[in-house]
Coordinates of C-alpha atoms and ligand atoms in Angstrom, one line a residue:
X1 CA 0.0 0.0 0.0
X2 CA 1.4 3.1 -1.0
X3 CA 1.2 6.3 1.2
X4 CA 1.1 10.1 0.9
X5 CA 1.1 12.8 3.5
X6 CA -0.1 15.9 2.6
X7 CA -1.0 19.8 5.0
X8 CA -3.9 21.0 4.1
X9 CA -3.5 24.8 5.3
X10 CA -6.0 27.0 5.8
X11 CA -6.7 30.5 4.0
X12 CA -7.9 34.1 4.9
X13 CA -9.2 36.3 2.7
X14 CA -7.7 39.8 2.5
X15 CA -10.2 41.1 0.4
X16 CA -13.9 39.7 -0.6
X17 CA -16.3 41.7 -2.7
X18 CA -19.3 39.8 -4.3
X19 CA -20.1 41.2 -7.8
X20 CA -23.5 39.8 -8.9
X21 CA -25.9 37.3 -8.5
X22 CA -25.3 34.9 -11.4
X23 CA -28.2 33.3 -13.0
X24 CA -27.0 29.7 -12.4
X25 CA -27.4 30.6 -8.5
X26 CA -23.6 31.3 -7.5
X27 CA -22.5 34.7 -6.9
X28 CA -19.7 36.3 -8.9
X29 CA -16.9 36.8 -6.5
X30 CA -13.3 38.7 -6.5
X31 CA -11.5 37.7 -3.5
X32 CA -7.3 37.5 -3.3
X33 CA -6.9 34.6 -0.6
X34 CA -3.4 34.4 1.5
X35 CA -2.8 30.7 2.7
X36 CA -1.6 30.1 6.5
X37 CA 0.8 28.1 8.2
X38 CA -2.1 26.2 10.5
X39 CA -3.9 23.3 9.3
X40 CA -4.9 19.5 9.1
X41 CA -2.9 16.5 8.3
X42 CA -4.0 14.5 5.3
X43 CA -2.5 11.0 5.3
X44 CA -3.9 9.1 1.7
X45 CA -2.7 5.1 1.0
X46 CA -4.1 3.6 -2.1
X47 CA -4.2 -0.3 -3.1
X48 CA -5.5 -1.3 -6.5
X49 CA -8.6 -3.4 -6.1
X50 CA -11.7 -4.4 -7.8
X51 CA -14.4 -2.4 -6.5
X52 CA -13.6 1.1 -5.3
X53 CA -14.2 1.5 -1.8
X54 CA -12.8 5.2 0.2
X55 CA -12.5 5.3 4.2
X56 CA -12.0 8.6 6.2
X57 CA -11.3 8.6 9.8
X58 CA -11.0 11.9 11.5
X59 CA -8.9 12.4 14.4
X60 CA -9.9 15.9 16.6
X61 CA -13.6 16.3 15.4
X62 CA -16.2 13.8 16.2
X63 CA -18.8 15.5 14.8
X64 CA -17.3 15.4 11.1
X65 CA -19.2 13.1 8.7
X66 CA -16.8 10.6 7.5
X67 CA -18.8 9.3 4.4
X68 CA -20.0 10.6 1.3
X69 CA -20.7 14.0 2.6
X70 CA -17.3 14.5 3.7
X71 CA -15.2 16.8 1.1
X72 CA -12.5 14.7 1.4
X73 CA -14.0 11.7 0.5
X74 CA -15.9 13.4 -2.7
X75 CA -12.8 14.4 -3.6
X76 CA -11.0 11.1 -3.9
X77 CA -14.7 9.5 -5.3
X78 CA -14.5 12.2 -8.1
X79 CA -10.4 11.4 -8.7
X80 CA -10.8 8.0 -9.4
X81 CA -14.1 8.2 -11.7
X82 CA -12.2 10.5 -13.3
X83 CA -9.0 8.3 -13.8
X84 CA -11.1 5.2 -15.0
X85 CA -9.4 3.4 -11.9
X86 CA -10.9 0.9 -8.7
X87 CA -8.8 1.4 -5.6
X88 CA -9.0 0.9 -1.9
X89 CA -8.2 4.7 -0.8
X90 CA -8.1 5.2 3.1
X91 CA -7.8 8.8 4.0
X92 CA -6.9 9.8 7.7
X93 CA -7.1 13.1 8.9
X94 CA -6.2 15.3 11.9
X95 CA -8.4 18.4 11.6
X96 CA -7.5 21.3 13.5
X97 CA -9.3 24.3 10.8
X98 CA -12.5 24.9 12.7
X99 CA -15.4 23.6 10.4
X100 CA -17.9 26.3 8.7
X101 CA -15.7 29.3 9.6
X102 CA -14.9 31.0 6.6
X103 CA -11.2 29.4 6.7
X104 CA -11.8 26.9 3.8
X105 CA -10.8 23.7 5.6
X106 CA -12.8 21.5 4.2
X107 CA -11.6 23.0 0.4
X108 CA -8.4 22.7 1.7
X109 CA -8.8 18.7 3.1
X110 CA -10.6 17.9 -0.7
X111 CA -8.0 19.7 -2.6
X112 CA -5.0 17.4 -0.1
X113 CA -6.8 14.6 -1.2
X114 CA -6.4 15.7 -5.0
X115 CA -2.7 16.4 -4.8
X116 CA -2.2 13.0 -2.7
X117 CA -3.5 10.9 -4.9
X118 CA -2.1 13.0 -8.5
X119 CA 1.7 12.2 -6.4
X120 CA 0.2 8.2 -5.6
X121 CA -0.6 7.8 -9.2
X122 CA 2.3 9.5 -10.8
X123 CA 0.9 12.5 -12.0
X124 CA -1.6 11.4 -14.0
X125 CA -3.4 14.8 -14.2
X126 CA -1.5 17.6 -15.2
X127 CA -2.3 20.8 -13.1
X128 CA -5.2 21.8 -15.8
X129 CA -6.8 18.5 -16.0
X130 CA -6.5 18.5 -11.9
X131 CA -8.3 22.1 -11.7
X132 CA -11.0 21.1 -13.5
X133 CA -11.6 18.1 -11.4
X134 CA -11.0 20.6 -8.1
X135 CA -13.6 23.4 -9.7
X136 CA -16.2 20.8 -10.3
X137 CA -15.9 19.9 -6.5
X138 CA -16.2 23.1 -4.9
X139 CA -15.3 27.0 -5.8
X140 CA -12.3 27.7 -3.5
X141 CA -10.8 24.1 -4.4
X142 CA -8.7 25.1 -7.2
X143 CA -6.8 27.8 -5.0
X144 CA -6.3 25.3 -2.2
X145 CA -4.6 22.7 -4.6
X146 CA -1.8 25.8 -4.5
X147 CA -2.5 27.9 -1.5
X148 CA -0.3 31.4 -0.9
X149 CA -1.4 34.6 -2.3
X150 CA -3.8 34.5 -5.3
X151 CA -6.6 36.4 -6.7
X152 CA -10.3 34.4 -7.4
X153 CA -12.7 35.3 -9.5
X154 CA -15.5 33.8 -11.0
X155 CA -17.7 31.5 -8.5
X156 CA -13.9 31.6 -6.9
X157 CA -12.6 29.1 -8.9
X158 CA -10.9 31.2 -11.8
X159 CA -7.3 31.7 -10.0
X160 CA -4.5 34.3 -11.3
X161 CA -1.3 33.7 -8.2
X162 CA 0.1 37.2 -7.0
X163 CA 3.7 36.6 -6.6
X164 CA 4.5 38.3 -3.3
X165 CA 6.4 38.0 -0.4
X166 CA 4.3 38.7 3.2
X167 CA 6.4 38.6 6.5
X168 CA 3.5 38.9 8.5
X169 CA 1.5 36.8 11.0
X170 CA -2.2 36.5 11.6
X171 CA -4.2 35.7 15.1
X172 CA -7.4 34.0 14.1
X173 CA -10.1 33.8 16.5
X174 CA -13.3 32.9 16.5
X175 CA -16.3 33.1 19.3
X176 CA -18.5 30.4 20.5
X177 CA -21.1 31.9 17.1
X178 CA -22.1 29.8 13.8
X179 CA -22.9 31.4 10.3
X180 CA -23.5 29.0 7.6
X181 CA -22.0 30.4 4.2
X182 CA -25.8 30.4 2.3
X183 CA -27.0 32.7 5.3
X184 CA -24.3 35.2 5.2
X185 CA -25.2 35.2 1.2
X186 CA -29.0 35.4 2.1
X187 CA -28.1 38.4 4.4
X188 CA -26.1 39.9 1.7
X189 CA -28.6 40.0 -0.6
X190 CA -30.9 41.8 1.9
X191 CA -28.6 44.1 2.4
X192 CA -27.9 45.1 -1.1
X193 CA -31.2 44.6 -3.2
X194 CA -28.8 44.0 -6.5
X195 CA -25.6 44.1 -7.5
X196 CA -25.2 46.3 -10.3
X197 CA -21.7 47.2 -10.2
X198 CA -22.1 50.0 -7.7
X199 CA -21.8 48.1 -3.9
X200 CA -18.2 46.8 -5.8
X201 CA -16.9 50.7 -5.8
X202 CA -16.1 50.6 -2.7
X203 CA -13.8 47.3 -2.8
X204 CA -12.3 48.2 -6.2
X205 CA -10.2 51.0 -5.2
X206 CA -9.1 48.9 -2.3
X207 CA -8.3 46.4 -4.9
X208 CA -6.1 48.3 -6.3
X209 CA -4.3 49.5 -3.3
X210 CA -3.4 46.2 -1.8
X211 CA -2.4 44.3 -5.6
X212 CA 0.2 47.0 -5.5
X213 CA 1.2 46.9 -2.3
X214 CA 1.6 43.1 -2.2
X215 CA 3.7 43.3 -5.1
X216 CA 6.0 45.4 -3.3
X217 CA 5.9 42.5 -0.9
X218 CA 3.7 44.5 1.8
X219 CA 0.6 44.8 3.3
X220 CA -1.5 47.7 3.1
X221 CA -3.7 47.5 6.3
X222 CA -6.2 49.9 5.6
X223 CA -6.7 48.1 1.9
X224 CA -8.6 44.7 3.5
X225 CA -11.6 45.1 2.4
X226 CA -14.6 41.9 3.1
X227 CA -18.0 42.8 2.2
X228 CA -19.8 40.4 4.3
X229 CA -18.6 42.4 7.7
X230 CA -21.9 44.7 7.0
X231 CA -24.1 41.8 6.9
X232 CA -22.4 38.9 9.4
X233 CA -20.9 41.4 12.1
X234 CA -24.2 43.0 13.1
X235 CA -25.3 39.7 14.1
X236 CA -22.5 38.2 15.6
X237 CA -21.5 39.8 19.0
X238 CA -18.3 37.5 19.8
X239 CA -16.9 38.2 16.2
X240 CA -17.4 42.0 16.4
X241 CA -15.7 42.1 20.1
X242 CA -12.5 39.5 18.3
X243 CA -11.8 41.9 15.7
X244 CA -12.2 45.2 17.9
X245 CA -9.6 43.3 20.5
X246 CA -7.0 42.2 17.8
X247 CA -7.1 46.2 16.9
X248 CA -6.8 47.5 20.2
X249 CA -3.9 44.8 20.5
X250 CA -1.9 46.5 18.5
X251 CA -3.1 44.2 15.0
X252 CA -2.2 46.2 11.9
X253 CA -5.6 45.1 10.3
X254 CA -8.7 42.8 11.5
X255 CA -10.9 41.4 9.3
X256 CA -13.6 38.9 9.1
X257 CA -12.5 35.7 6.6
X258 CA -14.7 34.7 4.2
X259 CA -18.0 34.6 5.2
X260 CA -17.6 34.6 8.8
X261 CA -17.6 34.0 12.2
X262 CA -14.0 33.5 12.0
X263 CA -11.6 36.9 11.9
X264 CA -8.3 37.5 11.9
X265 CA -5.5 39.8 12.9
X266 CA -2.3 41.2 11.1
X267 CA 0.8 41.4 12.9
X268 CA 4.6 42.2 12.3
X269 CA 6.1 40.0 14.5
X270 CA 5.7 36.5 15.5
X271 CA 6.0 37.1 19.3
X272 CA 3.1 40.1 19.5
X273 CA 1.1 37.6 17.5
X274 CA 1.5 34.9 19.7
X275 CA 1.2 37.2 23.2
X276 CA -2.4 38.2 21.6
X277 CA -3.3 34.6 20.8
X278 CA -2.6 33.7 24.3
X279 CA -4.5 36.5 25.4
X280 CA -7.7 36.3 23.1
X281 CA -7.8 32.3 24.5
X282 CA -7.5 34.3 28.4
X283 CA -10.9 36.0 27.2
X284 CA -12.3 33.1 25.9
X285 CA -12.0 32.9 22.1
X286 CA -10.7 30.3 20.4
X287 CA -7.8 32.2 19.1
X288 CA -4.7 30.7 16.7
X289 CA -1.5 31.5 15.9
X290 CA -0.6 31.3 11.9
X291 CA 2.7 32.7 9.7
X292 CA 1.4 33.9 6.5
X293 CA 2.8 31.1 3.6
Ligands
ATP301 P1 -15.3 28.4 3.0 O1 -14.4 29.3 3.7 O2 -14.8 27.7 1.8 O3 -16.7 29.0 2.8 P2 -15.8 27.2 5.6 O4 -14.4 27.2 6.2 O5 -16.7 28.2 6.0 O6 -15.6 27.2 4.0 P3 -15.9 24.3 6.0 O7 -15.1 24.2 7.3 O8 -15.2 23.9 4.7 O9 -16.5 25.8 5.9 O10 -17.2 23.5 6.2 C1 -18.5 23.8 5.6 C2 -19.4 22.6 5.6 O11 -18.8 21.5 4.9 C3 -19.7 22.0 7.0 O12 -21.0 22.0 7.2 C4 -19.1 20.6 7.1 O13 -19.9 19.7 7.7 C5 -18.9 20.3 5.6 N1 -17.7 19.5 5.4 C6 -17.5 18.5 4.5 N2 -16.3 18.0 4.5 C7 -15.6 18.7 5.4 C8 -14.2 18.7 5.9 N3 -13.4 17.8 5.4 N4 -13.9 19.6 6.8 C9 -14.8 20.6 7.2 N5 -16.1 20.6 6.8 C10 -16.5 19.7 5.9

């Protein structure tokens, strides 16, 4: 049985604007995601066999589905159909990303899954025949097969890397709060009756700021820009209270990720991030520490 072990890190968003409501029910999205240095463990062995059969077991969430509904497992379902192959595929996994929080872990556990089993099978998709398979499974997959700094557009899955160099560090934290990622749409909408073009002003010039200053290898803080803050924060008390604390902490930025509860802080230096970490845990949060890779 052959073996690969794969990180599956997770991402923040430094910017998310959402464009327009597309008529196949997605929204159109411009987001540029950074990947972290904080994640789950992906271990994939594969054994040729008859009948395809794919286990999952999950070690630090018992509340994770392990079958069919599990990202994970779609993904390697979807690998093999797509290969014309029959294999035994056990996946373990040591989650850490907390689940539904805007951090993409269980995009980033599918598309560990797809790069494990490319490597187990010799690279049998190249990286565009592997994107398509990762964009059929979910929007943010096809960024998660590479991670670091990249700009989405599209439903999220239409990728362009930005080549830059961040030495910063983020302190994600997140309150004891849930908000599923079709509610925060469904709040969205509310908020802004259509999306014509005009809501995105606002993010565009932001846009433009932070492209240039990540080329320049920095990070403008006032250029984070998420447009779901309007519509998640005012409902979620812990998340507003996080992302006022990281700031008065001495964070550069604080931002909510994706669509929420989770936020994040920006900081210089590993050691004021990991003194607020400790802190937002003293208060109650659920708070990590993660480099920016
Ligand atoms: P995104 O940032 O891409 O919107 P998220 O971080 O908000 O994603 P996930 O943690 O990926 O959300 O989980 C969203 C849903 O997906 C949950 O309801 C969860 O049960 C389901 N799910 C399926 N597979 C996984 C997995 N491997 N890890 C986490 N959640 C998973």
């Amino acid at each position: 049985m052959k073996t690969v072990k794969e990180r599956a890190n997770a991402k923040i968003n430094l910017y998310l604007d959402v464009l327009s409501k597309r008529e196949d029910g997605f929204h159109g999205i411009k987001t540029v995601m950074h990947s972290v240095e904080f994640g789950d463990d992906i271990t994939v062995s594969v054994e040729p066999s008859r009948e395809s059969a794919i286990t999952l077991s999950v070690v630090g969430n018992k509340f994770l589905p392990t079958d069919g509904r599990n990202l994970a497992v779609r993904a390697a379902r979807l690998f093999l159909e797509r290969a014309g192959l029959t294999a035994t595929v056990n996946i373990r996994m040591v989650k850490r990303i907390p689940v539904a929080a805007g951090l993409a872990g269980g995009s980033s556990d599918a598309a560990a899954v797809l790069r494990a089993l490319n490597k187990l099978y010799g690279r049998l998709f190249s990286h565009t025949a592997l994107n398509a398979i990762a964009a059929e499974l979910g929007s943010d997959i096809v960024y998660c097969l590479y991670g670091r700094c990249a700009l989405c557009e599209g439903r999220g899955e239409i990728m362009t890397k930005i080549r830059t160099s961040l030495n910063a560090y983020a302190v994600i934290a997140i309150a004891n709060e849930r908000v599923s990622t079709p509610v925060a749409y469904r709040a969205l909408d509310e908020l802004y009756h259509d999306f014509d073009g005009s809501v995105a002003s606002l993010g565009e010039e932001k846009y433009k700021r932070l492209y240039n200053s990540l080329l320049e290898n920095k990070l403008d803080a006032d250029s984070l820009y998420n447009i779901f803050e309007g519509a998640v924060l005012p409902t979620c008390e812990g998340a507003t209270r996080a992302r006022a604390r990281l700031l008065e902490e001495g964070a550069s930025a604080a931002m909510m990720s994706g669509s929420g509860p989770s936020v994040f802080g920006i900081f210089d230096t590993a050691q004021e991030a990991r003194r607020v970490c400790f802190l937002l845990r003293g208060e109650g949060f659920r708070a990590y520490f993660a480099k920016l890779v």
